[in-house]
Amino acid sequence: MTTISDAPSTPPQGNEWETAFYGAVTAQFARAADALELDDEARARLVQPRRTLTVNFPVRLDDGSVENFTGYRVQHTLTMGPTKGGLRYAPDVTMGECAALAMLMTWKCALLGLPYGGAKGGVRCDPARLSAAEVERVTRRYAAELIPVIGPNIDIPAPDVGTGAREMAWFYDTYSQAVGHAVPEIVTGKPAVLGGTEARQPATGLGVTYIIEDLLARFGWPLTEQRFVIQGFGNVGAVVAGELHRLGARVVGVADAGGGLASEDGLDIPALQRHVAAHSTVAGFAEADAIPGAAVLELPCDVLVPAAVEAQITAGNADRIDCRLIVEAANGPTTPEADHRLAERGIRVVPDVLANGGGVTVSYFEWVQSHQKYTWDVAEIQERLRHQLHVALNRILQAAERHDVDWRTAALTVAVDRVAQAARLRAVYP
Ligand code: NAD
């Protein structure tokens, strides 16, 4: 028989979120805090997550057995308004990952001027191993477990890796059943017929394109004369490629997990999109040269758009990157060592917090519409998105000049300054 004293002991930490990833995110925060000469009290308030919740809950599987799942929800700061952030279903979800991503969400929302603190949550599971009915039961039970800490004015989840509109519909329904009436504003990224917005799916890719148009206009680089390379041809990359092509730009290289393509004259993106719809990969597209996927990052171009996964531009390839500007559509595609090397080589990087901020901005618009019970048309949403990103880009460029820092640090100084000011004004209760 196992007694309490036989049970494996864990170090008496208390700060279970302090993982390497969390450390990397707080190191970024520290750089911005240094540039702002933020005092120790303000740093201490922002460096730890305000609330961390772990839930362990049973779910009946299709074969009748019961499996226990672990889920998390981390709310980084309650200073700016309700918290907002995605739900991730993956086998390696940890509290540390949720805490790091929640802090990044705080900075992203603050930079974009959205009235939220950051949050993140997830369930440790492999959705590919679960049936749709099992995923539904996991989602509903996880939603029920979170009810004490979420609400349309408290914490508003959204899709992330391994979740989408389907899971948001179940989450919305579970919350609404619990409170006795429909509460569409409890989640964003829900299906359009349930109060979601048609504009959400392409929002991130559109936002990336708006930032590119805006920056190139400031630099005086005509868009139609630039060569673009895009890594990743999914929700984000395919929209960026389609929009750039529509605007008359030349996309000379793309890659996805299946391989890479190059074409000096520019790829026929609509034809490639049809190919991907039929074959689920860019590989095998006959009207371009096939190249190894990783080689795409090193193709000569003017603007490189990593839109796949994290840590693609590293110390190992940074010296071979052959472009003038990098626009980080993906989250964390550039490692800190590569960042340093790119800066030395004069290659400028538009950081992910701005470049892919279109997604959370349109989520915010969805939440506002759900609260108002009033639907804006897609053109209005896109116009507001373009404006919001333009204002955020202005803030970054001004901060970069004021503090003499790169755009990534500048973005964080804008965000951290905003949150620190709000914390100071709200002061300490009681
Ligand atoms: P997705 O799964 O739809 O697409 C990912 C694409 O990257 C696929 O084409 C895949 O084949 C490709 N890919 C994966 N590994 C690769 C590799 N090693 N080399 C080349 N290609 C590879 O995902 P998505 O929604 O397009 O997200 C892409 C990135 O953008 C992620 O970093 C995500 O966190 C970020 N992001 C997405 C959104 C959104 O609204 N979807 C919002 C903010 C940030």
CSV table of N, CA, C and O in Angstrom, one decimal, residues 264-373:
chain,number,residue,atom,x,y,z
A,264,GLU,N,11.4,32.3,-59.9
A,264,GLU,CA,11.9,33.7,-60.0
A,264,GLU,C,10.9,34.6,-60.6
A,264,GLU,O,10.8,35.8,-60.2
A,265,ASP,N,10.0,34.1,-61.5
A,265,ASP,CA,9.0,35.0,-62.1
A,265,ASP,C,7.8,35.2,-61.2
A,265,ASP,O,6.9,36.0,-61.5
A,266,GLY,N,7.7,34.5,-60.1
A,266,GLY,CA,6.5,34.6,-59.2
A,266,GLY,C,5.6,33.5,-59.4
A,266,GLY,O,5.3,33.1,-60.5
A,267,LEU,N,5.1,33.0,-58.3
A,267,LEU,CA,4.2,31.8,-58.3
A,267,LEU,C,2.8,32.2,-58.7
A,267,LEU,O,2.4,33.3,-58.3
A,268,ASP,N,2.1,31.4,-59.4
A,268,ASP,CA,0.6,31.6,-59.6
A,268,ASP,C,-0.1,31.1,-58.4
A,268,ASP,O,-0.4,30.0,-58.2
A,269,ILE,N,-0.3,32.1,-57.4
A,269,ILE,CA,-0.9,31.7,-56.1
A,269,ILE,C,-2.3,31.1,-56.2
A,269,ILE,O,-2.6,30.1,-55.5
A,270,PRO,N,-3.2,31.7,-57.0
A,270,PRO,CA,-4.5,31.0,-57.1
A,270,PRO,C,-4.4,29.6,-57.5
A,270,PRO,O,-5.1,28.7,-57.0
A,271,ALA,N,-3.5,29.3,-58.5
A,271,ALA,CA,-3.4,27.9,-59.0
A,271,ALA,C,-2.8,27.1,-57.9
A,271,ALA,O,-3.2,25.9,-57.7
A,272,LEU,N,-1.8,27.6,-57.1
A,272,LEU,CA,-1.2,26.9,-56.0
A,272,LEU,C,-2.3,26.6,-54.9
A,272,LEU,O,-2.3,25.5,-54.3
A,273,GLN,N,-3.1,27.6,-54.6
A,273,GLN,CA,-4.2,27.4,-53.6
A,273,GLN,C,-5.1,26.2,-54.0
A,273,GLN,O,-5.5,25.4,-53.2
A,274,ARG,N,-5.4,26.1,-55.4
A,274,ARG,CA,-6.2,25.0,-55.8
A,274,ARG,C,-5.5,23.7,-55.7
A,274,ARG,O,-6.1,22.7,-55.3
A,275,HIS,N,-4.2,23.7,-55.9
A,275,HIS,CA,-3.4,22.5,-55.8
A,275,HIS,C,-3.4,22.1,-54.3
A,275,HIS,O,-3.5,20.9,-54.0
A,276,VAL,N,-3.2,23.0,-53.4
A,276,VAL,CA,-3.2,22.7,-51.9
A,276,VAL,C,-4.6,22.2,-51.5
A,276,VAL,O,-4.6,21.2,-50.7
A,277,ALA,N,-5.6,22.8,-52.0
A,277,ALA,CA,-7.0,22.3,-51.7
A,277,ALA,C,-7.1,20.8,-52.1
A,277,ALA,O,-7.8,20.0,-51.4
A,278,ALA,N,-6.5,20.4,-53.2
A,278,ALA,CA,-6.7,19.1,-53.7
A,278,ALA,C,-5.7,18.1,-53.0
A,278,ALA,O,-6.0,16.9,-52.8
A,279,HIS,N,-4.5,18.6,-52.7
A,279,HIS,CA,-3.4,17.7,-52.2
A,279,HIS,C,-2.9,17.9,-50.8
A,279,HIS,O,-2.0,17.2,-50.3
A,280,SER,N,-3.4,18.9,-50.1
A,280,SER,CA,-3.1,19.3,-48.8
A,280,SER,C,-1.6,19.7,-48.6
A,280,SER,O,-1.1,19.7,-47.4
A,281,THR,N,-0.9,19.9,-49.6
A,281,THR,CA,0.5,20.4,-49.5
A,281,THR,C,0.9,21.1,-50.8
A,281,THR,O,0.3,20.9,-51.9
A,282,VAL,N,1.9,22.0,-50.7
A,282,VAL,CA,2.4,22.7,-51.9
A,282,VAL,C,3.2,21.8,-52.7
A,282,VAL,O,3.4,22.0,-53.9
A,283,ALA,N,3.7,20.7,-52.1
A,283,ALA,CA,4.6,19.8,-52.8
A,283,ALA,C,3.9,19.2,-54.0
A,283,ALA,O,2.7,18.9,-53.9
A,284,GLY,N,4.6,19.0,-55.1
A,284,GLY,CA,4.0,18.4,-56.3
A,284,GLY,C,3.4,19.5,-57.3
A,284,GLY,O,2.9,19.1,-58.3
A,285,PHE,N,3.5,20.7,-56.9
A,285,PHE,CA,2.9,21.8,-57.8
A,285,PHE,C,3.9,21.9,-59.0
A,285,PHE,O,5.1,22.2,-58.8
A,286,ALA,N,3.4,21.7,-60.2
A,286,ALA,CA,4.2,21.5,-61.4
A,286,ALA,C,4.8,22.8,-61.9
A,286,ALA,O,5.8,22.8,-62.5
A,287,GLU,N,4.1,23.9,-61.7
A,287,GLU,CA,4.5,25.2,-62.3
A,287,GLU,C,5.6,26.0,-61.5
A,287,GLU,O,5.5,27.2,-61.5
A,288,ALA,N,6.4,25.3,-60.8
A,288,ALA,CA,7.5,25.9,-60.0
A,288,ALA,C,8.6,24.9,-59.8
A,288,ALA,O,8.4,23.7,-60.0
A,289,ASP,N,9.8,25.4,-59.4
A,289,ASP,CA,10.9,24.4,-59.1
A,289,ASP,C,10.7,23.9,-57.7
A,289,ASP,O,10.5,24.7,-56.7
A,290,ALA,N,10.9,22.6,-57.5
A,290,ALA,CA,10.8,22.0,-56.2
A,290,ALA,C,12.1,22.2,-55.5
A,290,ALA,O,13.2,21.9,-56.1
A,291,ILE,N,12.1,22.7,-54.2
A,291,ILE,CA,13.4,22.8,-53.4
A,291,ILE,C,13.1,22.3,-52.0
A,291,ILE,O,11.9,22.2,-51.6
A,292,PRO,N,14.1,22.0,-51.3
A,292,PRO,CA,13.9,21.5,-49.9
A,292,PRO,C,13.2,22.6,-49.1
A,292,PRO,O,13.5,23.8,-49.3
A,293,GLY,N,12.3,22.2,-48.2
A,293,GLY,CA,11.5,23.2,-47.4
A,293,GLY,C,12.4,24.2,-46.7
A,293,GLY,O,12.1,25.4,-46.8
A,294,ALA,N,13.4,23.7,-46.1
A,294,ALA,CA,14.3,24.6,-45.3
A,294,ALA,C,15.0,25.7,-46.1
A,294,ALA,O,15.3,26.8,-45.7
A,295,ALA,N,15.2,25.3,-47.4
A,295,ALA,CA,16.0,26.2,-48.3
A,295,ALA,C,15.2,27.4,-48.7
A,295,ALA,O,15.8,28.5,-49.1
A,296,VAL,N,13.9,27.4,-48.5
A,296,VAL,CA,13.1,28.5,-48.9
A,296,VAL,C,13.4,29.8,-48.1
A,296,VAL,O,13.4,30.9,-48.6
A,297,LEU,N,13.8,29.6,-46.8
A,297,LEU,CA,14.1,30.7,-46.0
A,297,LEU,C,15.4,31.4,-46.5
A,297,LEU,O,15.6,32.6,-46.2
A,298,GLU,N,16.2,30.8,-47.3
A,298,GLU,CA,17.4,31.3,-47.7
A,298,GLU,C,17.4,31.9,-49.2
A,298,GLU,O,18.3,32.3,-49.7
A,299,LEU,N,16.2,31.8,-49.8
A,299,LEU,CA,16.0,32.3,-51.1
A,299,LEU,C,16.2,33.8,-51.1
A,299,LEU,O,15.7,34.5,-50.2
A,300,PRO,N,16.9,34.4,-52.1
A,300,PRO,CA,17.0,35.9,-52.2
A,300,PRO,C,15.6,36.5,-52.4
A,300,PRO,O,14.9,36.0,-53.2
A,301,CYS,N,15.3,37.5,-51.6
A,301,CYS,CA,14.0,38.2,-51.7
A,301,CYS,C,14.1,39.5,-51.0
A,301,CYS,O,15.2,39.8,-50.4
A,302,ASP,N,13.1,40.3,-51.1
A,302,ASP,CA,13.0,41.6,-50.3
A,302,ASP,C,12.4,41.4,-49.0
A,302,ASP,O,12.9,41.9,-48.0
A,303,VAL,N,11.3,40.6,-48.9
A,303,VAL,CA,10.5,40.5,-47.7
A,303,VAL,C,10.3,39.0,-47.4
A,303,VAL,O,9.8,38.3,-48.3
A,304,LEU,N,10.8,38.5,-46.3
A,304,LEU,CA,10.6,37.1,-45.9
A,304,LEU,C,9.5,37.1,-44.8
A,304,LEU,O,9.5,37.8,-43.8
A,305,VAL,N,8.5,36.2,-45.0
A,305,VAL,CA,7.4,36.1,-44.1
A,305,VAL,C,7.4,34.7,-43.5
A,305,VAL,O,6.8,33.7,-44.1
A,306,PRO,N,8.0,34.4,-42.3
A,306,PRO,CA,7.9,33.1,-41.7
A,306,PRO,C,6.4,33.0,-41.1
A,306,PRO,O,6.0,33.8,-40.3
A,307,ALA,N,5.7,32.0,-41.6
A,307,ALA,CA,4.3,31.9,-41.2
A,307,ALA,C,4.0,30.4,-40.9
A,307,ALA,O,2.9,29.9,-41.2
A,308,ALA,N,5.0,29.7,-40.3
A,308,ALA,CA,4.8,28.3,-40.0
A,308,ALA,C,4.8,28.0,-38.5
A,308,ALA,O,3.7,28.1,-37.9
A,309,VAL,N,6.0,27.8,-38.0
A,309,VAL,CA,6.1,27.4,-36.6
A,309,VAL,C,7.2,28.2,-35.9
A,309,VAL,O,7.9,29.0,-36.6
A,310,GLU,N,7.4,28.0,-34.6
A,310,GLU,CA,8.5,28.8,-34.0
A,310,GLU,C,9.9,28.3,-34.3
A,310,GLU,O,10.0,27.2,-34.8
A,311,ALA,N,10.9,29.1,-34.0
A,311,ALA,CA,12.3,28.8,-34.0
A,311,ALA,C,12.7,28.3,-35.4
A,311,ALA,O,13.4,27.2,-35.5
A,312,GLN,N,12.4,29.0,-36.5
A,312,GLN,CA,12.8,28.7,-37.8
A,312,GLN,C,14.1,29.4,-38.3
A,312,GLN,O,14.9,28.9,-39.0
A,313,ILE,N,14.2,30.7,-37.8
A,313,ILE,CA,15.4,31.5,-38.1
A,313,ILE,C,16.3,31.4,-36.9
A,313,ILE,O,15.9,32.0,-35.8
A,314,THR,N,17.4,30.8,-37.0
A,314,THR,CA,18.2,30.4,-35.8
A,314,THR,C,19.7,30.9,-36.1
A,314,THR,O,20.0,31.4,-37.2
A,315,ALA,N,20.5,30.7,-35.1
A,315,ALA,CA,21.9,31.0,-35.3
A,315,ALA,C,22.5,30.2,-36.4
A,315,ALA,O,23.4,30.6,-37.1
A,316,GLY,N,21.9,29.0,-36.7
A,316,GLY,CA,22.4,28.1,-37.8
A,316,GLY,C,22.1,28.7,-39.2
A,316,GLY,O,22.9,28.3,-40.1
A,317,ASN,N,21.1,29.5,-39.4
A,317,ASN,CA,20.8,29.9,-40.8
A,317,ASN,C,20.8,31.5,-40.9
A,317,ASN,O,20.6,32.0,-42.0
A,318,ALA,N,20.9,32.2,-39.8
A,318,ALA,CA,20.7,33.7,-39.8
A,318,ALA,C,21.7,34.3,-40.8
A,318,ALA,O,21.3,35.3,-41.5
A,319,ASP,N,22.9,33.8,-40.9
A,319,ASP,CA,23.8,34.4,-41.8
A,319,ASP,C,23.5,34.2,-43.3
A,319,ASP,O,24.1,34.9,-44.2
A,320,ARG,N,22.7,33.2,-43.6
A,320,ARG,CA,22.3,32.9,-45.0
A,320,ARG,C,21.0,33.5,-45.4
A,320,ARG,O,20.6,33.4,-46.5
A,321,ILE,N,20.3,34.2,-44.5
A,321,ILE,CA,19.0,34.8,-44.8
A,321,ILE,C,19.3,36.0,-45.7
A,321,ILE,O,20.2,36.8,-45.4
A,322,ASP,N,18.6,36.0,-46.9
A,322,ASP,CA,19.0,37.0,-47.9
A,322,ASP,C,17.8,37.9,-48.3
A,322,ASP,O,17.2,37.7,-49.3
A,323,CYS,N,17.4,38.7,-47.3
A,323,CYS,CA,16.3,39.6,-47.5
A,323,CYS,C,16.6,40.9,-46.9
A,323,CYS,O,17.6,41.1,-46.2
A,324,ARG,N,15.6,41.9,-47.0
A,324,ARG,CA,15.8,43.2,-46.4
A,324,ARG,C,14.9,43.4,-45.2
A,324,ARG,O,15.2,44.2,-44.3
A,325,LEU,N,13.8,42.6,-45.2
A,325,LEU,CA,12.8,42.8,-44.1
A,325,LEU,C,12.2,41.4,-43.8
A,325,LEU,O,11.9,40.6,-44.7
A,326,ILE,N,12.0,41.2,-42.5
A,326,ILE,CA,11.3,39.9,-42.0
A,326,ILE,C,10.1,40.3,-41.3
A,326,ILE,O,10.1,41.2,-40.4
A,327,VAL,N,9.0,39.7,-41.7
A,327,VAL,CA,7.7,40.0,-41.0
A,327,VAL,C,7.2,38.8,-40.4
A,327,VAL,O,6.8,37.8,-41.1
A,328,GLU,N,7.2,38.7,-39.0
A,328,GLU,CA,7.0,37.5,-38.3
A,328,GLU,C,5.5,37.2,-38.2
A,328,GLU,O,4.8,37.6,-37.2
A,329,ALA,N,4.9,36.5,-39.2
A,329,ALA,CA,3.5,36.1,-39.1
A,329,ALA,C,3.3,35.0,-38.1
A,329,ALA,O,2.3,34.9,-37.4
A,330,ALA,N,4.3,34.1,-38.0
A,330,ALA,CA,4.2,33.0,-37.0
A,330,ALA,C,4.6,33.6,-35.6
A,330,ALA,O,5.2,34.7,-35.5
A,331,ASN,N,4.3,32.8,-34.5
A,331,ASN,CA,4.7,33.2,-33.2
A,331,ASN,C,6.1,32.7,-32.9
A,331,ASN,O,6.4,31.5,-33.1
A,332,GLY,N,7.0,33.5,-32.6
A,332,GLY,CA,8.4,33.1,-32.2
A,332,GLY,C,9.2,32.5,-33.2
A,332,GLY,O,9.9,31.5,-32.9
A,333,PRO,N,9.1,32.9,-34.5
A,333,PRO,CA,9.9,32.2,-35.6
A,333,PRO,C,11.4,32.5,-35.5
A,333,PRO,O,12.2,31.7,-36.1
A,334,THR,N,11.8,33.6,-34.8
A,334,THR,CA,13.2,34.0,-34.8
A,334,THR,C,13.8,33.7,-33.4
A,334,THR,O,13.2,34.2,-32.4
A,335,THR,N,14.9,33.0,-33.2
A,335,THR,CA,15.5,32.8,-31.9
A,335,THR,C,16.2,34.1,-31.5
A,335,THR,O,16.6,34.9,-32.3
A,336,PRO,N,16.5,34.3,-30.2
A,336,PRO,CA,17.2,35.5,-29.7
A,336,PRO,C,18.6,35.6,-30.4
A,336,PRO,O,19.0,36.7,-30.8
A,337,GLU,N,19.3,34.5,-30.6
A,337,GLU,CA,20.7,34.6,-31.2
A,337,GLU,C,20.5,35.0,-32.6
A,337,GLU,O,21.3,35.9,-33.1
A,338,ALA,N,19.5,34.5,-33.3
A,338,ALA,CA,19.3,34.9,-34.7
A,338,ALA,C,19.0,36.4,-34.8
A,338,ALA,O,19.4,37.1,-35.7
A,339,ASP,N,18.1,36.8,-33.9
A,339,ASP,CA,17.7,38.2,-33.8
A,339,ASP,C,18.9,39.2,-33.8
A,339,ASP,O,19.0,40.1,-34.5
A,340,HIS,N,19.9,38.8,-32.9
A,340,HIS,CA,21.1,39.5,-32.7
A,340,HIS,C,21.9,39.6,-34.0
A,340,HIS,O,22.3,40.7,-34.5
A,341,ARG,N,22.0,38.5,-34.7
A,341,ARG,CA,22.8,38.4,-35.9
A,341,ARG,C,22.1,39.2,-37.0
A,341,ARG,O,22.8,39.9,-37.8
A,342,LEU,N,20.8,39.1,-37.1
A,342,LEU,CA,20.1,39.8,-38.2
A,342,LEU,C,20.3,41.3,-38.0
A,342,LEU,O,20.4,42.1,-39.0
A,343,ALA,N,20.2,41.7,-36.7
A,343,ALA,CA,20.4,43.2,-36.4
A,343,ALA,C,21.8,43.6,-36.9
A,343,ALA,O,21.9,44.7,-37.5
A,344,GLU,N,22.8,42.8,-36.6
A,344,GLU,CA,24.1,43.1,-37.0
A,344,GLU,C,24.2,43.3,-38.6
A,344,GLU,O,25.0,44.1,-39.1
A,345,ARG,N,23.4,42.4,-39.2
A,345,ARG,CA,23.5,42.4,-40.7
A,345,ARG,C,22.5,43.5,-41.3
A,345,ARG,O,22.4,43.6,-42.5
A,346,GLY,N,21.8,44.2,-40.5
A,346,GLY,CA,21.0,45.3,-41.0
A,346,GLY,C,19.6,44.8,-41.5
A,346,GLY,O,18.9,45.6,-42.3
A,347,ILE,N,19.2,43.6,-41.1
A,347,ILE,CA,17.9,43.1,-41.6
A,347,ILE,C,16.9,43.4,-40.5
A,347,ILE,O,17.1,43.0,-39.3
A,348,ARG,N,15.9,44.1,-40.9
A,348,ARG,CA,14.9,44.5,-39.8
A,348,ARG,C,13.8,43.5,-39.7
A,348,ARG,O,13.4,42.8,-40.6
A,349,VAL,N,13.3,43.4,-38.4
A,349,VAL,CA,12.3,42.3,-38.1
A,349,VAL,C,11.1,43.0,-37.5
A,349,VAL,O,11.2,43.7,-36.5
A,350,VAL,N,9.9,42.8,-38.2
A,350,VAL,CA,8.7,43.2,-37.6
A,350,VAL,C,8.2,42.1,-36.6
A,350,VAL,O,8.0,41.0,-37.1
A,351,PRO,N,8.2,42.4,-35.3
A,351,PRO,CA,7.9,41.3,-34.3
A,351,PRO,C,6.5,40.7,-34.4
A,351,PRO,O,5.6,41.4,-34.8
A,352,ASP,N,6.4,39.5,-34.0
A,352,ASP,CA,5.2,38.7,-34.0
A,352,ASP,C,4.0,39.5,-33.3
A,352,ASP,O,2.9,39.4,-33.7
A,353,VAL,N,4.4,40.1,-32.1
A,353,VAL,CA,3.3,40.7,-31.4
A,353,VAL,C,2.5,41.7,-32.2
A,353,VAL,O,1.3,41.9,-32.0
A,354,LEU,N,3.2,42.4,-33.2
A,354,LEU,CA,2.4,43.3,-34.1
A,354,LEU,C,2.0,42.5,-35.3
A,354,LEU,O,0.8,42.6,-35.7
A,355,ALA,N,2.9,41.8,-36.0
A,355,ALA,CA,2.7,41.3,-37.3
A,355,ALA,C,1.5,40.3,-37.3
A,355,ALA,O,0.7,40.3,-38.3
A,356,ASN,N,1.3,39.5,-36.3
A,356,ASN,CA,0.2,38.6,-36.3
A,356,ASN,C,-1.0,39.0,-35.4
A,356,ASN,O,-1.9,38.3,-35.1
A,357,GLY,N,-0.9,40.3,-35.0
A,357,GLY,CA,-2.0,40.8,-34.1
A,357,GLY,C,-3.3,41.0,-34.7
A,357,GLY,O,-4.3,41.3,-34.0
A,358,GLY,N,-3.5,40.7,-36.0
A,358,GLY,CA,-4.8,40.9,-36.6
A,358,GLY,C,-5.8,39.9,-36.1
A,358,GLY,O,-7.0,40.1,-36.0
A,359,GLY,N,-5.3,38.7,-35.7
A,359,GLY,CA,-6.2,37.6,-35.2
A,359,GLY,C,-6.9,38.1,-33.9
A,359,GLY,O,-8.1,38.1,-33.8
A,360,VAL,N,-6.1,38.5,-32.9
A,360,VAL,CA,-6.7,38.9,-31.6
A,360,VAL,C,-7.5,40.2,-31.8
A,360,VAL,O,-8.5,40.4,-31.1
A,361,THR,N,-7.1,41.0,-32.7
A,361,THR,CA,-7.9,42.3,-32.9
A,361,THR,C,-9.3,42.0,-33.4
A,361,THR,O,-10.3,42.5,-32.9
A,362,VAL,N,-9.4,41.1,-34.4
A,362,VAL,CA,-10.7,40.7,-34.9
A,362,VAL,C,-11.5,39.9,-33.9
A,362,VAL,O,-12.7,40.0,-33.8
A,363,SER,N,-10.8,39.2,-33.1
A,363,SER,CA,-11.5,38.5,-31.9
A,363,SER,C,-12.1,39.5,-31.0
A,363,SER,O,-13.2,39.3,-30.5
A,364,TYR,N,-11.4,40.6,-30.8
A,364,TYR,CA,-11.9,41.7,-29.9
A,364,TYR,C,-13.2,42.3,-30.6
A,364,TYR,O,-14.2,42.5,-30.0
A,365,PHE,N,-13.1,42.5,-31.9
A,365,PHE,CA,-14.3,43.0,-32.6
A,365,PHE,C,-15.4,42.0,-32.5
A,365,PHE,O,-16.6,42.4,-32.4
A,366,GLU,N,-15.1,40.7,-32.6
A,366,GLU,CA,-16.2,39.7,-32.4
A,366,GLU,C,-16.9,39.9,-31.0
A,366,GLU,O,-18.1,39.8,-30.9
A,367,TRP,N,-16.0,40.0,-30.0
A,367,TRP,CA,-16.5,40.1,-28.6
A,367,TRP,C,-17.4,41.4,-28.5
A,367,TRP,O,-18.5,41.3,-27.9
A,368,VAL,N,-16.9,42.5,-29.0
A,368,VAL,CA,-17.7,43.7,-29.0
A,368,VAL,C,-19.1,43.5,-29.7
A,368,VAL,O,-20.1,43.9,-29.1
A,369,GLN,N,-19.1,42.9,-30.8
A,369,GLN,CA,-20.3,42.7,-31.6
A,369,GLN,C,-21.2,41.7,-30.8
A,369,GLN,O,-22.5,41.9,-30.7
A,370,SER,N,-20.7,40.7,-30.1
A,370,SER,CA,-21.5,39.8,-29.4
A,370,SER,C,-22.1,40.5,-28.2
A,370,SER,O,-23.3,40.3,-27.8
A,371,HIS,N,-21.4,41.4,-27.5
A,371,HIS,CA,-21.9,42.2,-26.4
A,371,HIS,C,-23.0,43.1,-26.9
A,371,HIS,O,-24.1,43.3,-26.3
A,372,GLN,N,-22.8,43.7,-28.1
A,372,GLN,CA,-23.7,44.7,-28.6
A,372,GLN,C,-25.0,44.0,-29.3
A,372,GLN,O,-25.9,44.7,-29.5
A,373,LYS,N,-24.8,42.7,-29.5
A,373,LYS,CA,-25.9,42.0,-30.3
A,373,LYS,C,-26.1,42.7,-31.6
A,373,LYS,O,-27.2,42.9,-32.1
